[in-house]
Short mmCIF file of C-alpha atoms in Angstrom, two decimals:
data_model
loop_
_atom_site.label_atom_id
_atom_site.label_comp_id
_atom_site.label_asym_id
_atom_site.label_seq_id
_atom_site.Cartn_x
_atom_site.Cartn_y
_atom_site.Cartn_z
CA UNK A 1 40.00 -33.17 -9.04
CA UNK A 2 36.59 -33.51 -8.17
CA UNK A 3 35.45 -29.99 -6.42
CA UNK A 4 31.84 -31.10 -5.81
CA UNK A 5 30.44 -29.86 -2.46
CA UNK A 6 29.18 -32.43 -0.02
CA UNK A 7 25.66 -32.93 0.75
CA UNK A 8 23.81 -31.30 3.65
CA UNK A 9 20.37 -31.40 5.40
CA UNK A 10 18.08 -28.59 6.21
CA UNK A 11 15.46 -29.37 8.91
CA UNK A 12 12.82 -27.66 9.04
CA UNK A 13 13.36 -26.11 5.27
CA UNK A 14 9.60 -24.94 5.02
CA UNK A 15 10.45 -22.66 7.77
CA UNK A 16 11.14 -19.00 7.01
CA UNK A 17 14.63 -19.20 8.14
CA UNK A 18 15.39 -22.52 6.82
CA UNK A 19 14.07 -21.63 3.55
CA UNK A 20 16.40 -18.77 3.24
CA UNK A 21 19.31 -20.91 4.44
CA UNK A 22 18.38 -23.74 1.84
CA UNK A 23 18.77 -20.83 -0.99
CA UNK A 24 22.17 -19.75 0.46
CA UNK A 25 23.39 -23.38 0.29
CA UNK A 26 21.95 -24.02 -3.13
CA UNK A 27 23.64 -20.65 -4.47
CA UNK A 28 27.13 -22.12 -3.15
CA UNK A 29 27.05 -25.35 -4.90
CA UNK A 30 25.99 -27.87 -2.16
CA UNK A 31 23.43 -30.66 -2.76
CA UNK A 32 20.69 -30.22 -0.12
CA UNK A 33 18.51 -32.47 1.48
CA UNK A 34 15.41 -30.41 2.19
CA UNK A 35 13.73 -32.12 5.08
CA UNK A 36 10.01 -30.71 5.33
CA UNK A 37 7.91 -31.30 8.44
CA UNK A 38 4.28 -32.34 8.25
CA UNK A 39 2.03 -29.65 8.83
CA UNK A 40 -1.72 -30.12 9.97
CA UNK A 41 -2.87 -26.77 8.41
CA UNK A 42 -1.54 -27.64 4.98
CA UNK A 43 1.01 -27.12 2.66
CA UNK A 44 2.65 -23.40 2.97
CA UNK A 45 3.75 -21.07 0.13
CA UNK A 46 7.61 -21.91 0.91
CA UNK A 47 6.65 -25.49 0.73
CA UNK A 48 5.04 -24.93 -2.59
CA UNK A 49 8.19 -22.97 -3.26
CA UNK A 50 10.53 -25.53 -2.62
CA UNK A 51 8.69 -28.03 -4.64
CA UNK A 52 8.90 -25.85 -7.87
CA UNK A 53 12.56 -25.30 -7.08
CA UNK A 54 13.06 -29.00 -7.25
CA UNK A 55 11.72 -29.49 -10.94
CA UNK A 56 14.68 -27.20 -12.31
CA UNK A 57 17.32 -28.03 -9.41
CA UNK A 58 18.82 -31.37 -9.24
CA UNK A 59 20.84 -30.67 -6.46
CA UNK A 60 17.89 -30.45 -4.42
CA UNK A 61 16.05 -33.55 -3.11
CA UNK A 62 13.00 -33.13 -0.89
CA UNK A 63 11.92 -35.18 2.20
CA UNK A 64 8.95 -35.09 4.34
CA UNK A 65 9.60 -35.52 7.88
CA UNK A 66 7.92 -36.02 11.20
CA UNK A 67 10.60 -35.04 13.83
CA UNK A 68 8.50 -37.20 16.37
CA UNK A 69 9.29 -40.06 14.12
CA UNK A 70 12.98 -40.78 14.34
CA UNK A 71 13.39 -43.03 11.42
CA UNK A 72 11.70 -40.41 9.14
CA UNK A 73 14.67 -38.17 10.26
CA UNK A 74 16.97 -40.84 9.47
CA UNK A 75 16.03 -41.25 5.82
CA UNK A 76 16.36 -37.53 5.42
CA UNK A 77 19.89 -37.64 6.82
CA UNK A 78 21.29 -40.41 4.98
CA UNK A 79 24.71 -39.27 2.87
CA UNK A 80 24.69 -35.90 4.55
CA UNK A 81 27.51 -34.36 6.24
CA UNK A 82 25.95 -31.45 8.05
CA UNK A 83 22.44 -30.67 9.37
CA UNK A 84 21.28 -26.98 9.47
CA UNK A 85 18.31 -27.85 12.19
CA UNK A 86 15.53 -25.01 12.06
CA UNK A 87 12.71 -26.39 14.48
CA UNK A 88 9.78 -24.06 14.61
CA UNK A 89 5.91 -24.20 15.46
CA UNK A 90 5.02 -27.02 12.96
CA UNK A 91 1.32 -26.85 12.94
CA UNK A 92 0.74 -23.04 12.28
CA UNK A 93 -1.28 -22.21 15.51
CA UNK A 94 1.69 -20.70 17.37
CA UNK A 95 3.29 -21.48 21.12
CA UNK A 96 0.40 -21.11 23.59
CA UNK A 97 1.21 -23.80 26.66
CA UNK A 98 3.43 -26.50 27.88
CA UNK A 99 2.33 -29.01 25.27
CA UNK A 100 3.90 -27.17 22.52
CA UNK A 101 6.92 -26.76 24.29
CA UNK A 102 7.31 -30.24 24.82
CA UNK A 103 6.60 -31.26 21.13
CA UNK A 104 9.61 -29.04 20.21
CA UNK A 105 11.93 -30.29 22.94
CA UNK A 106 11.06 -33.86 21.91
CA UNK A 107 11.79 -33.09 18.24
CA UNK A 108 15.28 -31.60 18.87
CA UNK A 109 16.16 -34.73 20.73
CA UNK A 110 15.10 -36.94 18.02
CA UNK A 111 17.04 -35.07 15.43
CA UNK A 112 20.07 -34.61 17.41
CA UNK A 113 19.73 -38.64 18.07
CA UNK A 114 19.76 -39.06 14.55
CA UNK A 115 22.62 -36.96 13.69
CA UNK A 116 24.53 -39.23 16.01
CA UNK A 117 23.45 -42.37 14.15
CA UNK A 118 24.29 -40.77 10.85
CA UNK A 119 27.71 -41.91 9.31
CA UNK A 120 29.74 -39.01 8.20
CA UNK A 121 27.95 -36.17 10.21
CA UNK A 122 30.54 -33.58 10.91
CA UNK A 123 28.50 -30.61 12.31
CA UNK A 124 25.11 -29.45 13.42
CA UNK A 125 24.19 -25.59 13.52
CA UNK A 126 21.50 -25.33 15.71
CA UNK A 127 19.03 -22.19 14.90
CA UNK A 128 17.91 -20.75 18.22
CA UNK A 129 16.68 -17.40 19.50
CA UNK A 130 17.85 -14.50 21.83
CA UNK A 131 14.62 -15.38 23.76
CA UNK A 132 16.53 -18.13 25.11
CA UNK A 133 18.92 -15.99 26.76
CA UNK A 134 17.45 -12.68 27.76
CA UNK A 135 14.17 -13.57 29.90
CA UNK A 136 15.54 -13.63 33.64
CA UNK A 137 14.29 -11.30 36.70
CA UNK A 138 16.47 -8.27 37.24
CA UNK A 139 18.39 -8.84 33.73
CA UNK A 140 18.14 -4.90 33.80
CA UNK A 141 20.93 -4.82 36.83
CA UNK A 142 23.47 -6.66 34.18
CA UNK A 143 25.81 -4.57 32.25
CA UNK A 144 26.34 -7.45 29.71
CA UNK A 145 24.23 -10.11 28.23
CA UNK A 146 26.15 -12.70 26.07
CA UNK A 147 26.61 -16.55 24.94
CA UNK A 148 26.99 -17.45 28.63
CA UNK A 149 23.17 -16.27 29.64
CA UNK A 150 20.12 -18.39 29.63
CA UNK A 151 16.75 -17.69 30.28
CA UNK A 152 14.96 -18.83 33.63
CA UNK A 153 12.54 -21.44 32.94
CA UNK A 154 10.77 -20.48 36.10
CA UNK A 155 10.30 -16.90 34.81
CA UNK A 156 9.28 -17.80 31.49
CA UNK A 157 6.52 -19.99 32.94
CA UNK A 158 5.42 -16.87 35.38
CA UNK A 159 4.87 -14.48 32.48
CA UNK A 160 3.54 -17.23 30.14
CA UNK A 161 6.57 -16.90 27.46
CA UNK A 162 5.79 -20.08 25.97
CA UNK A 163 7.99 -19.56 22.95
CA UNK A 164 11.05 -18.34 24.71
CA UNK A 165 10.37 -21.46 27.32
CA UNK A 166 10.61 -23.76 24.35
CA UNK A 167 13.75 -22.33 22.71
CA UNK A 168 15.40 -22.26 26.07
CA UNK A 169 14.54 -25.80 26.83
CA UNK A 170 14.89 -27.09 23.11
CA UNK A 171 18.52 -25.60 22.80
CA UNK A 172 19.41 -27.06 26.32
CA UNK A 173 18.19 -30.43 25.36
CA UNK A 174 19.91 -30.31 21.94
CA UNK A 175 23.35 -29.43 23.59
CA UNK A 176 23.26 -31.88 26.45
CA UNK A 177 22.43 -34.69 23.81
CA UNK A 178 25.10 -33.38 21.31
CA UNK A 179 27.72 -33.29 24.12
CA UNK A 180 26.74 -36.98 25.21
CA UNK A 181 27.11 -38.17 21.55
CA UNK A 182 30.13 -36.11 21.39
CA UNK A 183 28.75 -34.24 18.13
CA UNK A 184 30.04 -30.88 17.13
CA UNK A 185 27.24 -28.51 17.34
CA UNK A 186 27.09 -24.90 16.84
CA UNK A 187 23.90 -22.58 18.19
CA UNK A 188 22.89 -19.40 16.47
CA UNK A 189 20.77 -17.42 18.74
CA UNK A 190 18.84 -15.11 16.64
CA UNK A 191 17.21 -11.51 17.06
CA UNK A 192 13.34 -11.38 15.69
CA UNK A 193 13.90 -12.29 12.20
CA UNK A 194 12.98 -9.45 9.60
CA UNK A 195 13.01 -9.72 5.91
CA UNK A 196 11.05 -10.10 2.74
CA UNK A 197 7.27 -11.26 3.15
CA UNK A 198 8.31 -11.89 6.96
CA UNK A 199 4.76 -10.95 8.33
CA UNK A 200 3.20 -13.57 5.39
CA UNK A 201 5.80 -16.55 5.76
CA UNK A 202 6.74 -15.97 9.47
CA UNK A 203 3.76 -14.69 11.57
CA UNK A 204 3.34 -16.96 14.51
CA UNK A 205 6.89 -17.17 15.22
CA UNK A 206 7.08 -13.39 15.18
CA UNK A 207 4.17 -12.64 17.11
CA UNK A 208 5.43 -15.14 19.88
CA UNK A 209 8.64 -13.77 19.95
CA UNK A 210 7.16 -10.40 20.48
CA UNK A 211 5.35 -11.20 23.40
CA UNK A 212 6.47 -8.73 26.15
CA UNK A 213 8.46 -6.53 23.64
CA UNK A 214 8.03 -3.42 25.59
CA UNK A 215 9.88 -5.37 28.45
CA UNK A 216 12.85 -6.51 25.87
CA UNK A 217 12.90 -3.00 24.78
CA UNK A 218 13.30 -1.40 28.25
CA UNK A 219 15.84 -3.92 29.38
CA UNK A 220 17.93 -3.09 26.31
CA UNK A 221 17.84 -6.67 24.78
CA UNK A 222 15.49 -6.19 21.84
CA UNK A 223 17.31 -6.85 18.84
CA UNK A 224 16.48 -7.60 15.26
CA UNK A 225 18.34 -9.52 12.21
CA UNK A 226 17.86 -9.71 8.65
CA UNK A 227 17.21 -13.24 7.28
CA UNK A 228 19.76 -12.96 4.54
CA UNK A 229 22.50 -12.07 6.93
CA UNK A 230 20.82 -14.77 9.58
CA UNK A 231 21.40 -17.59 6.64
CA UNK A 232 24.96 -16.37 5.82
CA UNK A 233 26.00 -16.79 9.49
CA UNK A 234 24.31 -20.38 9.48
CA UNK A 235 26.52 -21.51 6.31
CA UNK A 236 29.40 -19.46 7.64
CA UNK A 237 29.10 -21.34 10.98
CA UNK A 238 29.06 -24.74 8.84
CA UNK A 239 32.02 -23.78 6.61
CA UNK A 240 34.34 -22.08 9.61
CA UNK A 241 35.89 -25.38 11.22
CA UNK A 242 36.88 -23.14 14.24
CA UNK A 243 33.32 -22.24 15.27
CA UNK A 244 32.01 -23.40 18.49
CA UNK A 245 29.51 -23.06 21.46
CA UNK A 246 26.69 -20.30 20.82
CA UNK A 247 26.58 -17.21 18.83
CA UNK A 248 24.37 -14.07 19.35
CA UNK A 249 23.14 -13.06 16.04
CA UNK A 250 21.62 -9.44 15.29
CA UNK A 251 21.91 -6.62 13.29
CA UNK A 252 21.08 -3.66 15.49
CA UNK A 253 19.82 -3.69 19.18
CA UNK A 254 16.36 -1.41 19.45
CA UNK A 255 16.97 1.27 21.93
CA UNK A 256 15.36 4.25 20.65
CA UNK A 257 11.55 5.04 20.05
CA UNK A 258 12.76 5.71 16.42
CA UNK A 259 14.13 2.17 16.02
CA UNK A 260 11.16 0.69 17.43
CA UNK A 261 8.94 2.37 15.11
CA UNK A 262 11.11 1.29 12.38
CA UNK A 263 11.00 -2.31 13.54
CA UNK A 264 6.83 -2.32 13.74
CA UNK A 265 6.76 -0.83 10.41
CA UNK A 266 8.80 -3.80 8.81
CA UNK A 267 6.57 -6.42 10.69
CA UNK A 268 3.27 -4.79 9.03
CA UNK A 269 0.60 -5.89 8.87
CA UNK A 270 1.02 -8.01 11.92
CA UNK A 271 1.45 -5.29 13.92
CA UNK A 272 0.98 -1.47 13.07
CA UNK A 273 0.95 1.90 14.36
CA UNK A 274 -1.65 4.60 14.27
CA UNK A 275 -2.14 6.98 11.16
CA UNK A 276 0.32 9.84 11.26
CA UNK A 277 2.08 8.31 14.26
CA UNK A 278 5.17 10.69 15.77
CA UNK A 279 7.90 9.65 18.11
CA UNK A 280 7.21 11.32 21.24
CA UNK A 281 10.75 11.53 22.54
CA UNK A 282 14.63 10.82 22.10
CA UNK A 283 15.24 8.42 25.28
CA UNK A 284 18.03 6.01 24.84
CA UNK A 285 17.82 2.65 26.37
CA UNK A 286 20.80 0.94 27.40
CA UNK A 287 22.44 -1.80 25.05
CA UNK A 288 22.76 -4.84 27.22
CA UNK A 289 23.52 -7.58 24.35
CA UNK A 290 26.70 -8.33 23.11
CA UNK A 291 27.86 -10.26 20.05
CA UNK A 292 31.77 -10.08 19.87
CA UNK A 293 32.10 -13.95 18.63
CA UNK A 294 29.65 -13.40 15.74
CA UNK A 295 31.79 -10.04 14.61
CA UNK A 296 34.81 -12.39 14.00
CA UNK A 297 32.78 -15.13 12.29
CA UNK A 298 31.47 -12.40 9.76
CA UNK A 299 34.41 -10.30 9.23
CA UNK A 300 34.32 -9.24 5.68
CA UNK A 301 30.65 -9.81 4.83
CA UNK A 302 29.02 -6.43 3.71
CA UNK A 303 25.66 -6.08 5.38
CA UNK A 304 23.18 -3.41 3.73
#
């Protein structure tokens, strides 16, 4: 009996999260199409690592794509039964206006449409963000914030939260088209991502996510997720046929000053504390985020 696992695609495999998903899929025996977006800022360290991996890993195929070029996506998806979609700032300059937001939305529409035109496509696992759910006025008056919640576009624009706006509009556009094309899609709404060399490999998205972080902390909706755990969740969301809808993905809600300090130190040198900083109090913020759906999906997975 042939137990060979099917081919899947990771786009953009050169993002921090995409790269970890790529590694997880290869370790499980999948053939992976690593779709790498053209980057006007030049070839990143992650791209160089992928090209080195290709020299020794026969189950890894590398494609260069432009998410605004529909046909380049079609080529990368050919023969794949699933897409792990990890769209992010592609030029390395961060999220700073409506133009950046529009580019990501247009890219998502092209990717989902390409999936609809790919024979044998079974599922899209769409990497999104908690920032697509937690930015609304008076959210502190809500007892629970779960997968039914969406960020308010006008509020994001008012505070110039371009990253949150991009993730909100991009995910909504992907959902609308996926439902119209009757595609099986799951979204993973991640907290701020931490992990090895995150400050080096994911600086723009990290800093964009953390805009108005103090307000997220006070509202009880600042949370983080380890990248290895996040990659595992994406792969389980694909392998588990019962998954559907959105999944809030985080390891811990940051609700004390001590936890906030730990988070800052894990993201050094992007952000840093004064030397010999000491916690000033023991106030505990309310925890509003809920991830009951995630708990069922990751049952039995040990996270350190």
